[in-house]
C-alpha cells in the first residue's frame, strides 16, 4: 500500500483556530450577506427540518454536509459560499493532516480564467475581505497569511 502527500498553498485563514463558538444569530447574519445562499439555507431549514435549529453547530453540520459545495468545513464552507456569491472570488476550502480547516486563495497561472474582481486583488484586499466576513460572526482576530496546508492519503 502506498501513501501520498500533497500541499495546498494560498493566502487565507484557518477557521479551526477559532476558540469561541459561533452564535446562531451571527451565523444567520453572515448567511444573509448572500441572498442566494440565504434562500437555500432557509429552504433547507423549513423543508428539511422544520426550522428546528437551536445552535449554529447543528445548522453548520447539517446544511454543509447535505447541501454544501464541499460537503465539509462548517464555517469555512459558509464563508466560501458567501464570498463566492458576493465578492465573485473563488477560494479553496481544504484540510490538513490534523483535520484543521482552511479557506485560502490559491496562486494561479496567468492563463487561468479569473473574474474581474480577482484580477484586481491584492494581499491587502484579500485580508480586508476575510476580516469583513469574520467580523460578522466573531470578535476573534484570526491571522490572515500565507498557508502551506499539508495532507496525505
mmCIF file with all atom_site columns, C-alpha atoms in Angstrom:
data_model
loop_
_atom_site.group_PDB
_atom_site.id
_atom_site.type_symbol
_atom_site.label_atom_id
_atom_site.label_alt_id
_atom_site.label_comp_id
_atom_site.label_asym_id
_atom_site.label_entity_id
_atom_site.label_seq_id
_atom_site.pdbx_PDB_ins_code
_atom_site.Cartn_x
_atom_site.Cartn_y
_atom_site.Cartn_z
_atom_site.occupancy
_atom_site.B_iso_or_equiv
_atom_site.pdbx_formal_charge
_atom_site.auth_seq_id
_atom_site.auth_comp_id
_atom_site.auth_asym_id
_atom_site.auth_atom_id
_atom_site.pdbx_PDB_model_num
ATOM 1   C CA . UNK A 1 1   ? 0.000   0.000  0.000   1.00 0.00 ? 1   UNK A CA 1
ATOM 2   C CA . UNK A 1 2   ? 1.397   3.395  -0.949  1.00 0.00 ? 2   UNK A CA 1
ATOM 3   C CA . UNK A 1 3   ? 0.934   6.720  0.696   1.00 0.00 ? 3   UNK A CA 1
ATOM 4   C CA . UNK A 1 4   ? 0.919   10.120 -0.973  1.00 0.00 ? 4   UNK A CA 1
ATOM 5   C CA . UNK A 1 5   ? 1.214   13.603 0.415   1.00 0.00 ? 5   UNK A CA 1
ATOM 6   C CA . UNK A 1 6   ? 0.337   16.977 -1.058  1.00 0.00 ? 6   UNK A CA 1
ATOM 7   C CA . UNK A 1 7   ? 0.249   20.636 -0.149  1.00 0.00 ? 7   UNK A CA 1
ATOM 8   C CA . UNK A 1 8   ? -2.323  23.288 -0.917  1.00 0.00 ? 8   UNK A CA 1
ATOM 9   C CA . UNK A 1 9   ? -0.726  26.726 -0.971  1.00 0.00 ? 9   UNK A CA 1
ATOM 10  C CA . UNK A 1 10  ? -2.506  30.021 -0.635  1.00 0.00 ? 10  UNK A CA 1
ATOM 11  C CA . UNK A 1 11  ? -3.305  33.147 1.325   1.00 0.00 ? 11  UNK A CA 1
ATOM 12  C CA . UNK A 1 12  ? -6.083  32.886 3.873   1.00 0.00 ? 12  UNK A CA 1
ATOM 13  C CA . UNK A 1 13  ? -7.271  31.652 7.245   1.00 0.00 ? 13  UNK A CA 1
ATOM 14  C CA . UNK A 1 14  ? -7.555  28.550 9.379   1.00 0.00 ? 14  UNK A CA 1
ATOM 15  C CA . UNK A 1 15  ? -11.112 28.547 10.730  1.00 0.00 ? 15  UNK A CA 1
ATOM 16  C CA . UNK A 1 16  ? -10.273 25.696 13.088  1.00 0.00 ? 16  UNK A CA 1
ATOM 17  C CA . UNK A 1 17  ? -8.254  28.176 15.141  1.00 0.00 ? 17  UNK A CA 1
ATOM 18  C CA . UNK A 1 18  ? -11.398 29.966 16.329  1.00 0.00 ? 18  UNK A CA 1
ATOM 19  C CA . UNK A 1 19  ? -11.784 29.421 20.049  1.00 0.00 ? 19  UNK A CA 1
ATOM 20  C CA . UNK A 1 20  ? -15.294 30.810 20.530  1.00 0.00 ? 20  UNK A CA 1
ATOM 21  C CA . UNK A 1 21  ? -18.419 29.074 19.297  1.00 0.00 ? 21  UNK A CA 1
ATOM 22  C CA . UNK A 1 22  ? -20.233 30.902 16.524  1.00 0.00 ? 22  UNK A CA 1
ATOM 23  C CA . UNK A 1 23  ? -23.684 32.132 17.608  1.00 0.00 ? 23  UNK A CA 1
ATOM 24  C CA . UNK A 1 24  ? -26.722 31.216 15.528  1.00 0.00 ? 24  UNK A CA 1
ATOM 25  C CA . UNK A 1 25  ? -27.728 34.900 15.057  1.00 0.00 ? 25  UNK A CA 1
ATOM 26  C CA . UNK A 1 26  ? -24.189 35.728 13.900  1.00 0.00 ? 26  UNK A CA 1
ATOM 27  C CA . UNK A 1 27  ? -24.165 32.799 11.509  1.00 0.00 ? 27  UNK A CA 1
ATOM 28  C CA . UNK A 1 28  ? -27.547 33.794 10.090  1.00 0.00 ? 28  UNK A CA 1
ATOM 29  C CA . UNK A 1 29  ? -26.317 37.375 9.629   1.00 0.00 ? 29  UNK A CA 1
ATOM 30  C CA . UNK A 1 30  ? -23.301 36.045 7.695   1.00 0.00 ? 30  UNK A CA 1
ATOM 31  C CA . UNK A 1 31  ? -25.555 33.872 5.548   1.00 0.00 ? 31  UNK A CA 1
ATOM 32  C CA . UNK A 1 32  ? -27.880 36.826 4.878   1.00 0.00 ? 32  UNK A CA 1
ATOM 33  C CA . UNK A 1 33  ? -24.996 38.666 3.161   1.00 0.00 ? 33  UNK A CA 1
ATOM 34  C CA . UNK A 1 34  ? -25.503 36.315 0.183   1.00 0.00 ? 34  UNK A CA 1
ATOM 35  C CA . UNK A 1 35  ? -29.169 36.284 -0.951  1.00 0.00 ? 35  UNK A CA 1
ATOM 36  C CA . UNK A 1 36  ? -28.960 33.014 -2.921  1.00 0.00 ? 36  UNK A CA 1
ATOM 37  C CA . UNK A 1 37  ? -27.264 31.213 -0.038  1.00 0.00 ? 37  UNK A CA 1
ATOM 38  C CA . UNK A 1 38  ? -29.798 32.663 2.386   1.00 0.00 ? 38  UNK A CA 1
ATOM 39  C CA . UNK A 1 39  ? -32.628 31.295 0.256   1.00 0.00 ? 39  UNK A CA 1
ATOM 40  C CA . UNK A 1 40  ? -31.017 27.828 0.089   1.00 0.00 ? 40  UNK A CA 1
ATOM 41  C CA . UNK A 1 41  ? -30.427 27.750 3.853   1.00 0.00 ? 41  UNK A CA 1
ATOM 42  C CA . UNK A 1 42  ? -33.961 28.966 4.629   1.00 0.00 ? 42  UNK A CA 1
ATOM 43  C CA . UNK A 1 43  ? -35.430 26.349 2.291   1.00 0.00 ? 43  UNK A CA 1
ATOM 44  C CA . UNK A 1 44  ? -33.280 23.703 3.954   1.00 0.00 ? 44  UNK A CA 1
ATOM 45  C CA . UNK A 1 45  ? -34.294 24.840 7.439   1.00 0.00 ? 45  UNK A CA 1
ATOM 46  C CA . UNK A 1 46  ? -38.013 24.965 6.621   1.00 0.00 ? 46  UNK A CA 1
ATOM 47  C CA . UNK A 1 47  ? -38.360 21.914 4.370   1.00 0.00 ? 47  UNK A CA 1
ATOM 48  C CA . UNK A 1 48  ? -35.761 19.510 5.658   1.00 0.00 ? 48  UNK A CA 1
ATOM 49  C CA . UNK A 1 49  ? -36.004 20.042 9.376   1.00 0.00 ? 49  UNK A CA 1
ATOM 50  C CA . UNK A 1 50  ? -38.909 22.335 10.189  1.00 0.00 ? 50  UNK A CA 1
ATOM 51  C CA . UNK A 1 51  ? -36.592 25.198 11.237  1.00 0.00 ? 51  UNK A CA 1
ATOM 52  C CA . UNK A 1 52  ? -35.700 23.362 14.456  1.00 0.00 ? 52  UNK A CA 1
ATOM 53  C CA . UNK A 1 53  ? -32.116 24.589 14.801  1.00 0.00 ? 53  UNK A CA 1
ATOM 54  C CA . UNK A 1 54  ? -31.220 25.987 18.185  1.00 0.00 ? 54  UNK A CA 1
ATOM 55  C CA . UNK A 1 55  ? -27.482 26.440 17.694  1.00 0.00 ? 55  UNK A CA 1
ATOM 56  C CA . UNK A 1 56  ? -25.051 27.194 14.898  1.00 0.00 ? 56  UNK A CA 1
ATOM 57  C CA . UNK A 1 57  ? -23.251 23.849 15.167  1.00 0.00 ? 57  UNK A CA 1
ATOM 58  C CA . UNK A 1 58  ? -26.373 21.905 14.181  1.00 0.00 ? 58  UNK A CA 1
ATOM 59  C CA . UNK A 1 59  ? -27.010 24.178 11.220  1.00 0.00 ? 59  UNK A CA 1
ATOM 60  C CA . UNK A 1 60  ? -23.395 24.187 10.115  1.00 0.00 ? 60  UNK A CA 1
ATOM 61  C CA . UNK A 1 61  ? -23.050 20.438 10.157  1.00 0.00 ? 61  UNK A CA 1
ATOM 62  C CA . UNK A 1 62  ? -26.491 19.578 8.765   1.00 0.00 ? 62  UNK A CA 1
ATOM 63  C CA . UNK A 1 63  ? -26.653 22.103 5.918   1.00 0.00 ? 63  UNK A CA 1
ATOM 64  C CA . UNK A 1 64  ? -22.997 21.827 4.952   1.00 0.00 ? 64  UNK A CA 1
ATOM 65  C CA . UNK A 1 65  ? -22.927 18.019 4.902   1.00 0.00 ? 65  UNK A CA 1
ATOM 66  C CA . UNK A 1 66  ? -26.129 17.753 2.870   1.00 0.00 ? 66  UNK A CA 1
ATOM 67  C CA . UNK A 1 67  ? -26.012 20.790 0.558   1.00 0.00 ? 67  UNK A CA 1
ATOM 68  C CA . UNK A 1 68  ? -22.628 22.449 0.828   1.00 0.00 ? 68  UNK A CA 1
ATOM 69  C CA . UNK A 1 69  ? -20.421 22.674 -2.224  1.00 0.00 ? 69  UNK A CA 1
ATOM 70  C CA . UNK A 1 70  ? -17.538 20.948 -0.421  1.00 0.00 ? 70  UNK A CA 1
ATOM 71  C CA . UNK A 1 71  ? -19.727 18.867 1.951   1.00 0.00 ? 71  UNK A CA 1
ATOM 72  C CA . UNK A 1 72  ? -17.412 19.615 4.900   1.00 0.00 ? 72  UNK A CA 1
ATOM 73  C CA . UNK A 1 73  ? -15.792 22.527 6.640   1.00 0.00 ? 73  UNK A CA 1
ATOM 74  C CA . UNK A 1 74  ? -18.549 24.113 8.717   1.00 0.00 ? 74  UNK A CA 1
ATOM 75  C CA . UNK A 1 75  ? -17.928 27.847 8.968   1.00 0.00 ? 75  UNK A CA 1
ATOM 76  C CA . UNK A 1 76  ? -15.290 27.745 6.218   1.00 0.00 ? 76  UNK A CA 1
ATOM 77  C CA . UNK A 1 77  ? -17.904 26.314 3.830   1.00 0.00 ? 77  UNK A CA 1
ATOM 78  C CA . UNK A 1 78  ? -20.351 29.111 4.652   1.00 0.00 ? 78  UNK A CA 1
ATOM 79  C CA . UNK A 1 79  ? -17.618 31.734 4.262   1.00 0.00 ? 79  UNK A CA 1
ATOM 80  C CA . UNK A 1 80  ? -16.646 30.152 0.932   1.00 0.00 ? 80  UNK A CA 1
ATOM 81  C CA . UNK A 1 81  ? -20.226 30.339 -0.353  1.00 0.00 ? 81  UNK A CA 1
ATOM 82  C CA . UNK A 1 82  ? -20.773 33.924 0.861   1.00 0.00 ? 82  UNK A CA 1
ATOM 83  C CA . UNK A 1 83  ? -17.512 35.183 -0.649  1.00 0.00 ? 83  UNK A CA 1
ATOM 84  C CA . UNK A 1 84  ? -18.087 33.370 -3.945  1.00 0.00 ? 84  UNK A CA 1
ATOM 85  C CA . UNK A 1 85  ? -21.593 34.819 -4.304  1.00 0.00 ? 85  UNK A CA 1
ATOM 86  C CA . UNK A 1 86  ? -20.949 38.347 -3.054  1.00 0.00 ? 86  UNK A CA 1
ATOM 87  C CA . UNK A 1 87  ? -17.319 39.001 -3.983  1.00 0.00 ? 87  UNK A CA 1
ATOM 88  C CA . UNK A 1 88  ? -17.114 36.680 -7.027  1.00 0.00 ? 88  UNK A CA 1
ATOM 89  C CA . UNK A 1 89  ? -13.860 35.259 -5.715  1.00 0.00 ? 89  UNK A CA 1
ATOM 90  C CA . UNK A 1 90  ? -13.277 31.517 -5.799  1.00 0.00 ? 90  UNK A CA 1
ATOM 91  C CA . UNK A 1 91  ? -11.392 30.250 -2.763  1.00 0.00 ? 91  UNK A CA 1
ATOM 92  C CA . UNK A 1 92  ? -10.213 26.770 -1.833  1.00 0.00 ? 92  UNK A CA 1
ATOM 93  C CA . UNK A 1 93  ? -11.526 25.002 1.242   1.00 0.00 ? 93  UNK A CA 1
ATOM 94  C CA . UNK A 1 94  ? -9.107  22.324 2.427   1.00 0.00 ? 94  UNK A CA 1
ATOM 95  C CA . UNK A 1 95  ? -7.997  20.406 5.500   1.00 0.00 ? 95  UNK A CA 1
ATOM 96  C CA . UNK A 1 96  ? -4.586  19.394 6.747   1.00 0.00 ? 96  UNK A CA 1
ATOM 97  C CA . UNK A 1 97  ? -3.469  16.015 8.039   1.00 0.00 ? 97  UNK A CA 1
ATOM 98  C CA . UNK A 1 98  ? -4.504  17.066 11.570  1.00 0.00 ? 98  UNK A CA 1
ATOM 99  C CA . UNK A 1 99  ? -8.076  17.831 10.490  1.00 0.00 ? 99  UNK A CA 1
ATOM 100 C CA . UNK A 1 100 ? -7.789  21.636 10.648  1.00 0.00 ? 100 UNK A CA 1
ATOM 101 C CA . UNK A 1 101 ? -9.893  23.508 8.076   1.00 0.00 ? 101 UNK A CA 1
ATOM 102 C CA . UNK A 1 102 ? -8.510  26.309 5.900   1.00 0.00 ? 102 UNK A CA 1
ATOM 103 C CA . UNK A 1 103 ? -10.015 28.780 3.461   1.00 0.00 ? 103 UNK A CA 1
ATOM 104 C CA . UNK A 1 104 ? -7.366  30.092 1.076   1.00 0.00 ? 104 UNK A CA 1
ATOM 105 C CA . UNK A 1 105 ? -6.925  31.971 -2.169  1.00 0.00 ? 105 UNK A CA 1
ATOM 106 C CA . UNK A 1 106 ? -4.562  29.840 -4.226  1.00 0.00 ? 106 UNK A CA 1
ATOM 107 C CA . UNK A 1 107 ? -1.888  31.081 -6.630  1.00 0.00 ? 107 UNK A CA 1
ATOM 108 C CA . UNK A 1 108 ? -2.804  30.838 -10.291 1.00 0.00 ? 108 UNK A CA 1
ATOM 109 C CA . UNK A 1 109 ? -1.186  30.932 -13.690 1.00 0.00 ? 109 UNK A CA 1
ATOM 110 C CA . UNK A 1 110 ? -1.653  33.996 -15.905 1.00 0.00 ? 110 UNK A CA 1
ATOM 111 C CA . UNK A 1 111 ? -3.756  31.978 -18.364 1.00 0.00 ? 111 UNK A CA 1
ATOM 112 C CA . UNK A 1 112 ? -6.135  30.705 -15.691 1.00 0.00 ? 112 UNK A CA 1
ATOM 113 C CA . UNK A 1 113 ? -9.556  32.357 -16.159 1.00 0.00 ? 113 UNK A CA 1
ATOM 114 C CA . UNK A 1 114 ? -10.293 34.936 -13.476 1.00 0.00 ? 114 UNK A CA 1
ATOM 115 C CA . UNK A 1 115 ? -13.173 37.226 -12.665 1.00 0.00 ? 115 UNK A CA 1
ATOM 116 C CA . UNK A 1 116 ? -12.613 40.972 -12.971 1.00 0.00 ? 116 UNK A CA 1
ATOM 117 C CA . UNK A 1 117 ? -12.545 41.201 -9.182  1.00 0.00 ? 117 UNK A CA 1
ATOM 118 C CA . UNK A 1 118 ? -9.839  38.525 -8.971  1.00 0.00 ? 118 UNK A CA 1
ATOM 119 C CA . UNK A 1 119 ? -7.686  40.433 -11.456 1.00 0.00 ? 119 UNK A CA 1
ATOM 120 C CA . UNK A 1 120 ? -7.740  43.442 -9.117  1.00 0.00 ? 120 UNK A CA 1
ATOM 121 C CA . UNK A 1 121 ? -6.914  41.526 -5.927  1.00 0.00 ? 121 UNK A CA 1
ATOM 122 C CA . UNK A 1 122 ? -4.062  42.480 -3.665  1.00 0.00 ? 122 UNK A CA 1
ATOM 123 C CA . UNK A 1 123 ? -2.874  40.935 -0.431  1.00 0.00 ? 123 UNK A CA 1
ATOM 124 C CA . UNK A 1 124 ? -4.437  43.848 1.456   1.00 0.00 ? 124 UNK A CA 1
ATOM 125 C CA . UNK A 1 125 ? -7.804  43.485 -0.320  1.00 0.00 ? 125 UNK A CA 1
ATOM 126 C CA . UNK A 1 126 ? -7.907  39.761 0.468   1.00 0.00 ? 126 UNK A CA 1
ATOM 127 C CA . UNK A 1 127 ? -7.026  40.350 4.111   1.00 0.00 ? 127 UNK A CA 1
ATOM 128 C CA . UNK A 1 128 ? -9.736  43.015 4.408   1.00 0.00 ? 128 UNK A CA 1
ATOM 129 C CA . UNK A 1 129 ? -12.265 40.692 2.767   1.00 0.00 ? 129 UNK A CA 1
ATOM 130 C CA . UNK A 1 130 ? -11.554 37.853 5.217   1.00 0.00 ? 130 UNK A CA 1
ATOM 131 C CA . UNK A 1 131 ? -11.772 40.257 8.160   1.00 0.00 ? 131 UNK A CA 1
ATOM 132 C CA . UNK A 1 132 ? -15.012 41.811 6.870   1.00 0.00 ? 132 UNK A CA 1
ATOM 133 C CA . UNK A 1 133 ? -16.858 38.486 6.908   1.00 0.00 ? 133 UNK A CA 1
ATOM 134 C CA . UNK A 1 134 ? -15.216 37.061 10.026  1.00 0.00 ? 134 UNK A CA 1
ATOM 135 C CA . UNK A 1 135 ? -16.177 40.218 11.939  1.00 0.00 ? 135 UNK A CA 1
ATOM 136 C CA . UNK A 1 136 ? -19.830 39.297 11.413  1.00 0.00 ? 136 UNK A CA 1
ATOM 137 C CA . UNK A 1 137 ? -19.509 36.060 13.384  1.00 0.00 ? 137 UNK A CA 1
ATOM 138 C CA . UNK A 1 138 ? -16.653 36.666 15.831  1.00 0.00 ? 138 UNK A CA 1
ATOM 139 C CA . UNK A 1 139 ? -14.528 39.275 17.567  1.00 0.00 ? 139 UNK A CA 1
ATOM 140 C CA . UNK A 1 140 ? -11.530 36.943 17.389  1.00 0.00 ? 140 UNK A CA 1
ATOM 141 C CA . UNK A 1 141 ? -8.705  38.018 15.112  1.00 0.00 ? 141 UNK A CA 1
ATOM 142 C CA . UNK A 1 142 ? -7.561  35.079 13.008  1.00 0.00 ? 142 UNK A CA 1
ATOM 143 C CA . UNK A 1 143 ? -4.218  35.529 11.282  1.00 0.00 ? 143 UNK A CA 1
ATOM 144 C CA . UNK A 1 144 ? -4.663  36.059 7.547   1.00 0.00 ? 144 UNK A CA 1
ATOM 145 C CA . UNK A 1 145 ? -1.437  34.934 5.960   1.00 0.00 ? 145 UNK A CA 1
ATOM 146 C CA . UNK A 1 146 ? 0.283   32.524 3.604   1.00 0.00 ? 146 UNK A CA 1
ATOM 147 C CA . UNK A 1 147 ? -0.558  28.887 4.243   1.00 0.00 ? 147 UNK A CA 1
ATOM 148 C CA . UNK A 1 148 ? 1.006   25.603 3.232   1.00 0.00 ? 148 UNK A CA 1
ATOM 149 C CA . UNK A 1 149 ? -1.656  23.026 4.037   1.00 0.00 ? 149 UNK A CA 1
ATOM 150 C CA . UNK A 1 150 ? -0.171  19.519 4.110   1.00 0.00 ? 150 UNK A CA 1
ATOM 151 C CA . UNK A 1 151 ? -2.317  16.428 3.774   1.00 0.00 ? 151 UNK A CA 1
ATOM 152 C CA . UNK A 1 152 ? -1.877  12.758 2.923   1.00 0.00 ? 152 UNK A CA 1
ATOM 153 C CA . UNK A 1 153 ? -3.796  9.668  1.925   1.00 0.00 ? 153 UNK A CA 1
#
